[in-house]
CSV table of C-alpha atoms in Angstrom, one decimal:
chain,number,residue,atom,x,y,z
A,12,UNK,CA,30.1,-75.0,-174.1
A,13,UNK,CA,28.8,-77.0,-170.9
A,14,UNK,CA,29.7,-74.9,-167.6
A,15,UNK,CA,30.2,-76.5,-165.6
A,16,UNK,CA,30.0,-80.4,-164.3
A,17,UNK,CA,31.8,-80.3,-160.7
A,18,UNK,CA,31.9,-76.7,-158.7
A,19,UNK,CA,32.1,-76.9,-155.1
A,20,UNK,CA,29.3,-74.2,-154.5
A,21,UNK,CA,25.7,-74.7,-154.9
A,22,UNK,CA,25.8,-77.9,-153.2
A,23,UNK,CA,23.1,-79.7,-151.3
A,24,UNK,CA,23.7,-79.7,-147.7
A,25,UNK,CA,23.4,-84.1,-148.3
A,26,UNK,CA,26.9,-83.8,-150.0
A,27,UNK,CA,29.1,-83.0,-147.2
A,28,UNK,CA,27.6,-85.9,-145.3
A,29,UNK,CA,28.8,-88.2,-148.0
A,30,UNK,CA,31.8,-90.6,-147.2
A,31,UNK,CA,35.2,-90.4,-149.2
A,32,UNK,CA,33.9,-93.3,-151.2
A,33,UNK,CA,29.9,-92.0,-151.9
A,34,UNK,CA,31.4,-89.0,-152.4
A,35,UNK,CA,32.9,-90.6,-155.4
A,36,UNK,CA,30.9,-92.7,-156.4
A,37,UNK,CA,28.4,-89.6,-156.6
A,38,UNK,CA,30.5,-87.4,-158.6
A,39,UNK,CA,31.2,-90.7,-160.5
A,40,UNK,CA,27.4,-91.0,-161.6
A,41,UNK,CA,26.5,-86.6,-161.7
A,42,UNK,CA,29.3,-86.5,-164.0
A,43,UNK,CA,28.9,-89.6,-166.3
A,44,UNK,CA,25.1,-88.3,-166.6
A,45,UNK,CA,25.1,-84.9,-167.3
A,46,UNK,CA,28.2,-85.1,-169.8
A,47,UNK,CA,27.0,-88.6,-171.3
A,48,UNK,CA,23.0,-86.8,-171.5
A,49,UNK,CA,24.9,-83.9,-174.0
A,50,UNK,CA,27.1,-86.6,-175.6
A,51,UNK,CA,27.9,-85.4,-178.8
A,52,UNK,CA,25.7,-82.2,-178.6
A,53,UNK,CA,28.1,-79.5,-176.9
A,54,UNK,CA,31.8,-78.9,-178.6
A,55,UNK,CA,32.9,-78.8,-174.7
A,56,UNK,CA,32.9,-78.5,-170.7
A,57,UNK,CA,34.0,-77.2,-168.3
A,58,UNK,CA,34.6,-80.2,-165.8
A,59,UNK,CA,35.9,-78.5,-163.3
A,60,UNK,CA,35.3,-74.7,-161.9
A,61,UNK,CA,37.4,-72.7,-158.9
A,62,UNK,CA,39.8,-75.4,-158.0
A,63,UNK,CA,42.4,-73.3,-157.6
A,64,UNK,CA,42.5,-70.2,-154.6
A,65,UNK,CA,43.5,-67.1,-155.2
A,66,UNK,CA,46.9,-67.8,-154.0
A,67,UNK,CA,46.8,-70.8,-156.8
A,68,UNK,CA,46.6,-73.5,-154.3
A,69,UNK,CA,44.1,-76.0,-154.5
A,70,UNK,CA,41.0,-74.7,-152.9
A,71,UNK,CA,40.1,-76.2,-149.9
A,72,UNK,CA,36.6,-77.7,-150.8
A,73,UNK,CA,34.5,-81.0,-149.6
A,74,UNK,CA,36.2,-82.9,-152.7
A,75,UNK,CA,39.4,-81.9,-152.2
A,76,UNK,CA,39.2,-82.6,-148.1
A,77,UNK,CA,37.5,-86.1,-148.9
A,78,UNK,CA,39.4,-87.5,-152.0
A,79,UNK,CA,42.4,-85.2,-152.2
A,80,UNK,CA,43.8,-83.3,-155.2
A,81,UNK,CA,43.1,-86.6,-157.8
A,82,UNK,CA,39.2,-85.7,-157.7
A,83,UNK,CA,40.5,-83.7,-160.5
A,84,UNK,CA,41.8,-85.8,-163.0
A,85,UNK,CA,39.1,-88.0,-162.0
A,86,UNK,CA,36.4,-85.6,-163.3
A,87,UNK,CA,38.3,-85.2,-166.0
A,88,UNK,CA,38.9,-89.0,-167.1
A,89,UNK,CA,35.0,-89.9,-166.2
A,90,UNK,CA,34.1,-86.9,-168.7
A,91,UNK,CA,36.4,-87.6,-171.3
A,92,UNK,CA,34.9,-91.2,-170.7
A,93,UNK,CA,31.1,-89.7,-171.3
A,94,UNK,CA,32.0,-88.2,-174.1
A,95,UNK,CA,35.8,-88.2,-175.8
A,96,UNK,CA,35.2,-85.7,-178.7
A,97,UNK,CA,34.3,-83.0,-176.6
A,98,UNK,CA,37.3,-80.4,-175.4
A,99,UNK,CA,37.7,-80.1,-172.0
A,100,UNK,CA,38.6,-77.3,-169.5
A,101,UNK,CA,39.5,-76.2,-166.0
A,102,UNK,CA,37.9,-73.0,-165.6
A,103,UNK,CA,39.1,-70.9,-163.1
A,104,UNK,CA,39.6,-66.7,-162.4
A,105,UNK,CA,43.1,-65.2,-161.8
């Protein structure tokens, strides 16, 4: 199982400096590169990690703020396109 492709923690400072189009392009490139590298080698991926806050609302992250809530669907689509056979999940707690 691959854990995790998209997470709002452990990001380089440069990520928050990107404008929305550049962030979307970087996120797509990252997902396609990582998932594609392991295509056929992993059964499943945690595509997005901790996207929800403790109250169940969308967690305020650089991805949500700049790309809107659709970034989650985009991440799953790109991961699926990179490895159509992998099981994909959103990893969260509570």
